[in-house]
Coordinates of C-alpha atoms in Angstrom, one line a residue:
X1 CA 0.0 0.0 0.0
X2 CA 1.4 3.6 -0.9
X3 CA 1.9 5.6 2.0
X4 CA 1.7 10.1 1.6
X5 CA 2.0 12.9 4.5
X6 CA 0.2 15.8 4.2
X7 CA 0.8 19.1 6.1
X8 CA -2.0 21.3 6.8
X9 CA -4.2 18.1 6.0
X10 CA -7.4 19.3 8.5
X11 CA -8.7 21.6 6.3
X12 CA -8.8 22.9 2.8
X13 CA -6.4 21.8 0.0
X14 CA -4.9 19.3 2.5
X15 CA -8.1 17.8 3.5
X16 CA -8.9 16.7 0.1
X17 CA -5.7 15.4 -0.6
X18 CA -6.3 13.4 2.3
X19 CA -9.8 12.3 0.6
X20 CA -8.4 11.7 -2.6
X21 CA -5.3 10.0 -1.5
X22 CA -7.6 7.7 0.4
X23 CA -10.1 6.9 -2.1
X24 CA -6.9 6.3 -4.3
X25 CA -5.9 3.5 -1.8
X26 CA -2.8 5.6 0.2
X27 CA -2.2 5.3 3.5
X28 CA -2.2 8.1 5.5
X29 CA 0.3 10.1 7.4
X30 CA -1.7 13.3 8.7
X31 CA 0.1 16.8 10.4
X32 CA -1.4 19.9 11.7
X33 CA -1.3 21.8 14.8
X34 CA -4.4 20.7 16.6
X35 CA -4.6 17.3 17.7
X36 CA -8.1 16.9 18.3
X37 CA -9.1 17.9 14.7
X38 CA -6.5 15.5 13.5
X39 CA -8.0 12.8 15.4
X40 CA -11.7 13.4 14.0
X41 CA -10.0 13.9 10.6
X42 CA -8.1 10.4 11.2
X43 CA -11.5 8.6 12.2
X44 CA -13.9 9.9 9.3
X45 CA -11.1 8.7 6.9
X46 CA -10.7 5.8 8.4
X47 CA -14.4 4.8 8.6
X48 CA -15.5 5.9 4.7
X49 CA -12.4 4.4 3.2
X50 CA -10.4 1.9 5.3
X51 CA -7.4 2.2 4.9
X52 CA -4.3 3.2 7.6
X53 CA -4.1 7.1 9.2
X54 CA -1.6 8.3 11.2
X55 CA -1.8 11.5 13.1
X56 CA 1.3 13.9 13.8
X57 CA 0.4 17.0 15.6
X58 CA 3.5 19.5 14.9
X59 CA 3.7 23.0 14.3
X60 CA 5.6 23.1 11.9
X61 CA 7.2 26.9 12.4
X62 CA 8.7 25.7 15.5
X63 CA 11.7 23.9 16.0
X64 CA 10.7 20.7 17.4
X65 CA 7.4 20.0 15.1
X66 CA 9.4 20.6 12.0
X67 CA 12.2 18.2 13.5
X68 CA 9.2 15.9 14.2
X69 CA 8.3 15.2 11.1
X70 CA 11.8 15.4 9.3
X71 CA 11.8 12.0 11.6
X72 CA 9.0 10.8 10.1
X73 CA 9.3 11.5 6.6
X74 CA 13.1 9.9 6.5
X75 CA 10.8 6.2 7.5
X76 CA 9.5 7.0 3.9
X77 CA 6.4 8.0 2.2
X78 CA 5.5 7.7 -1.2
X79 CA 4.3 10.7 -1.9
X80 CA 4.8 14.2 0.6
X81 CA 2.3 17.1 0.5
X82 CA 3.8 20.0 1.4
X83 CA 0.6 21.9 2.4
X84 CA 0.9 24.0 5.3
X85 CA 0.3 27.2 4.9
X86 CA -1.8 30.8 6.2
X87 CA -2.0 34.5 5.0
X88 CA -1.8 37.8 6.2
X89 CA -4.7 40.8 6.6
X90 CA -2.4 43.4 6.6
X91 CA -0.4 44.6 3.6
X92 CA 3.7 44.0 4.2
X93 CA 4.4 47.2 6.2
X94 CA 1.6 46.7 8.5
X95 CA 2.4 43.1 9.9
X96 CA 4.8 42.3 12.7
X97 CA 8.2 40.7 11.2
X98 CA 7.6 38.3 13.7
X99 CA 4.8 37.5 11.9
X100 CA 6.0 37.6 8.4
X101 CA 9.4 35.2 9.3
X102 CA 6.6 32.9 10.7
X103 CA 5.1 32.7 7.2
X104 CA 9.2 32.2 5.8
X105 CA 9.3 29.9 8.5
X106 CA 6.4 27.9 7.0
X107 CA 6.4 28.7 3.2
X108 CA 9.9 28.0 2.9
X109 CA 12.2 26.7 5.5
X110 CA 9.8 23.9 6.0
X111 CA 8.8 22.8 2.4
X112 CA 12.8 22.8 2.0
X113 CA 13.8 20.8 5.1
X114 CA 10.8 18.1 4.1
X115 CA 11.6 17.9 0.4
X116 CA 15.2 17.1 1.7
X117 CA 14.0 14.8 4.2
X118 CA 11.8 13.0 1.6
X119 CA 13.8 12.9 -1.5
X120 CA 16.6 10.4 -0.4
X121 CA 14.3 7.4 0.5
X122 CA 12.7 8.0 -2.6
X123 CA 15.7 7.8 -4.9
X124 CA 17.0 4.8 -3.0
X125 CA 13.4 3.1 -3.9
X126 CA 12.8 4.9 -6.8
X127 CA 9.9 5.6 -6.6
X128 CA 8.2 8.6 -5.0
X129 CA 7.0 12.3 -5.4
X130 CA 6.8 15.7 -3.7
X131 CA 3.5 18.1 -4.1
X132 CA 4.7 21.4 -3.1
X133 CA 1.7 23.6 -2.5
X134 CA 2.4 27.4 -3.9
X135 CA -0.4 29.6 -5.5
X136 CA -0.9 31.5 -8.5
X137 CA 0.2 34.8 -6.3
X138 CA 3.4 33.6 -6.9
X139 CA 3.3 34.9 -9.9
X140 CA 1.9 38.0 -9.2
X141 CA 3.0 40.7 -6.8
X142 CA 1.5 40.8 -2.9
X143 CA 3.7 41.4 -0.5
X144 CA 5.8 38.3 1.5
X145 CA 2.9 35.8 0.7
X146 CA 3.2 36.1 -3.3
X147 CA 7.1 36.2 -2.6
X148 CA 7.0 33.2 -0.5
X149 CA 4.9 31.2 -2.8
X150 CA 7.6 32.3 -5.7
X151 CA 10.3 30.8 -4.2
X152 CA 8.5 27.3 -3.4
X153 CA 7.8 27.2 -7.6
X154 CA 11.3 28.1 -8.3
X155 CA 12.3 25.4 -5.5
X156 CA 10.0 23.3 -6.8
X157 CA 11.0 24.0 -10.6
X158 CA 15.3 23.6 -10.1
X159 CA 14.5 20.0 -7.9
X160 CA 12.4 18.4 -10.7
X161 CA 14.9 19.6 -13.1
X162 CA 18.0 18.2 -11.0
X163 CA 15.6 14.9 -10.8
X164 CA 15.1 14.8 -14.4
X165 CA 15.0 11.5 -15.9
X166 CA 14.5 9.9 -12.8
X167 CA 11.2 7.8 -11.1
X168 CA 10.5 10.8 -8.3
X169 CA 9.1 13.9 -9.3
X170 CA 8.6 17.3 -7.5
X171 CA 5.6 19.7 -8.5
X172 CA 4.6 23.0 -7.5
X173 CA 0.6 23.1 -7.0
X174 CA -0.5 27.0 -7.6
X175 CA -4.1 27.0 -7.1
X176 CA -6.2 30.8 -7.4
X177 CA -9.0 31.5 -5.0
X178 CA -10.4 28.2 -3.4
X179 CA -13.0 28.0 -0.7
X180 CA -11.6 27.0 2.3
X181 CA -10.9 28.3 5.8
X182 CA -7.8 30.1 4.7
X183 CA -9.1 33.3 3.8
X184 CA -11.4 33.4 7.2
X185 CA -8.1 32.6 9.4
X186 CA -6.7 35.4 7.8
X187 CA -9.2 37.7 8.6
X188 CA -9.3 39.1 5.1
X189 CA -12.2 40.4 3.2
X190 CA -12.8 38.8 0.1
X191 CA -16.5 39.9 -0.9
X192 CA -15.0 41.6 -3.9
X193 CA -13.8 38.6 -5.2
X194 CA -16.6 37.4 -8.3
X195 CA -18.0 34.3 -8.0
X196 CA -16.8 32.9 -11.2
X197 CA -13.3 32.8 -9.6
X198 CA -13.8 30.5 -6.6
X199 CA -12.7 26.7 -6.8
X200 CA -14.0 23.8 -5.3
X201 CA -10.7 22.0 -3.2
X202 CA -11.6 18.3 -4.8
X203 CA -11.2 20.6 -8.7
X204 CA -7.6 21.9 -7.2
X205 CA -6.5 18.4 -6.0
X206 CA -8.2 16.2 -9.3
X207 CA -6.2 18.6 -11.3
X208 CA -3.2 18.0 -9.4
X209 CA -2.9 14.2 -9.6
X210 CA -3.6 14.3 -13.3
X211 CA -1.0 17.1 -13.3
X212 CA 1.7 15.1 -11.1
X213 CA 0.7 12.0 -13.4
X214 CA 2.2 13.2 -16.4
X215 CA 5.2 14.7 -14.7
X216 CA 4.5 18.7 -14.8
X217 CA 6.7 20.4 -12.8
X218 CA 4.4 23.4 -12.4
X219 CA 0.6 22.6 -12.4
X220 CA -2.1 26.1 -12.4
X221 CA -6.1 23.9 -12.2
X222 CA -8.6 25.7 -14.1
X223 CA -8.1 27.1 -17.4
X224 CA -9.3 30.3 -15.8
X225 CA -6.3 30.8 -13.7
X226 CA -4.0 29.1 -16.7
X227 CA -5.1 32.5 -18.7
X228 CA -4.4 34.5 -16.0
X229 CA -0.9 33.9 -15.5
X230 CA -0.1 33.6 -19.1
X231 CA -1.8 37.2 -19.2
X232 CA 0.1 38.3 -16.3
X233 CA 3.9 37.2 -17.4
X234 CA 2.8 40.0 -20.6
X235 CA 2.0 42.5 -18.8
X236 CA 4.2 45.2 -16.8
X237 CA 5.4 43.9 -13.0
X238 CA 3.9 47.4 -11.7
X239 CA 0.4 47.0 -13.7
X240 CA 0.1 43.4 -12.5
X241 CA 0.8 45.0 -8.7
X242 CA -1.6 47.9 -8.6
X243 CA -4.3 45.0 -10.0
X244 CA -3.7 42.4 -7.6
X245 CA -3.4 44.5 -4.6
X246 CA -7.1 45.7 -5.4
X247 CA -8.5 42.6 -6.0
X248 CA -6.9 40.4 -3.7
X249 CA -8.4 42.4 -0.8
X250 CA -10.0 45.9 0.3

C-alpha cells in the first residue's frame, strides 16, 4: 500500500488530498497543529475508506514539530504534501516581522527541510514524489505571501529539473482563490472577489494528480487561472501590482 504525508491536512487543499489519497488506496500520514481535529480527521477517513491514518500533531514553524516530522518523513512515504500554509490581513508594512518570518518559517524553511527529508528514501526506492503547495500569487506581486509562494515554484522547478529522468518527481501546486478556511483565518475580506473565480478543493487536488501523473513540474487547475498567469507574465510587473493589490483584498 502507498503511503503520503500531508501538512496542513485538516482543512482545505490538505483535507482533500487526504480524501483523494484515500479513495486512491494511500495510506495516511496526517500533520497539523491541533490534535483533536486531526484525530476526528483520522477517524472519518478511516471509517468511509479503510485504509491506515496516522496523526502527527507538529507545528511546523517551531523547532521541534518541523524536526518531528523530518523524523518521520526519513521512515518514507510515497508521496509528501507540502501543504501547510496561512496568509496575512495586513499589507507587508503593517504586519509584525515576527509574523511575516513565521510565514518564511512555514512557506519556505519547511517545504525545504521536508523535500530534503523525503527525496533520499525515494531515490534509493525509486519511486516517489513531492507536491509542493504554492499559488498563483506567486506569480503575481502581494507582499511576503506572493514572494513566499515564488520561491517554493522556483524550488519546486530547479529539484524536478535536477531529478530529471528519474522515477521521483517534484511539482509545484499553484491554485487561485479556493473556498476554504484560509481566507477566514486570515481575517481578510474577500466579498470583492466574483464568484466565477472561486474553486472547489476536490477541482484543485483532481487537477493535481492528473497534473503530477504526467510529470509537470508546475501545475495552475482551471483554465481560468492558466489564462491569467499567461496574461500576467505579458503585462508590466507594476500593472500586474496595482491589480492584484485591489483585488486580492479591500
Amino acid at each position: 500500500m502507498p503511503s503520503a504525508l500531508i501538512t496542513g491536512a485538516t482543512a482545505g487543499i490538505g483535507a482533500a488530498f487526504a480524501r483523494r489519497l484515500a479513495a486512491d488506496g494511500f495510506s495516511l500520514v496526517l500533520v497539523a497543529r491541533d490534535d483533536k481535529r486531526l484525530a476526528v480527521s483520522a477517524e472519518e477517513l478511516r471509517l468511509r475508506y479503510g485504509v491506515r491514518v496516522e496523526v502527527l500533531p507538529a507545528d511546523l514553524t517551531a523547532e521541534d514539530g518541523l524536526a518531528a516530522v523530518e523524523r518521520r518523513l526519513r521512515e518514507g512515504v510515497d508521496l509528501l504534501v507540502n501543504n501547510a500554509g496561512f496568509g496575512h490581513r495586513g499589507t507587508f508594512l503593517d504586519v509584525p516581522v515576527s509574523d511575516e518570518l513565521r510565514m518564511l518559517k512555514l512557506h519556505c524553511e519547511a517545504v525545504l527541510r521536508l523535500t530534503m527529508a523525503a527525496l533520499p528514501g525515494m531515490r534509493e526506492r525509486d519511486r516517489g514524489a513531492v507536491v509542493n503547495v504554492a499559488s498563483v500569487a506567486a506569480f503575481f506581486t502581494r507582499g511576503t505571501y506572493s514572494a513566499s509562494k515564488a520561491w517554493v515554484v522556483n524550488f519546486s522547478r530547479s529539484t524536478a529539473a535536477e531529478l530529471a529522468g528519474e522515477r521521483v518527481r517534484v511539482m509545484a501546486l499553484c491554485p487561485g482563490f479556493v473556498r476554504t478556511e484560509f481566507h477566514d483565518r486570515a481575517s481578510m475580506d474577500v466579498s470583492g472577489i466574483p464568484g466565477v473565480l472561486w474553486l472547489s478543493a476536490d477541482k484543485v487536488v483532481a487537477e493535481a494528480m492528473r497534473d503530477l501523473a504526467r510529470g509537470a513540474w508546475v501545475s495552475v487547475p482551471d483554465l481560468r487561472y492558466k489564462a491569467i498567469v499567461a496574461v500576467g507574465r505579458l503585462v508590466p510587473g507594476k500593472l500586474t501590482g496595482q491589480v492584484s493589490r485591489r483585488l486580492g483584498r479591500r
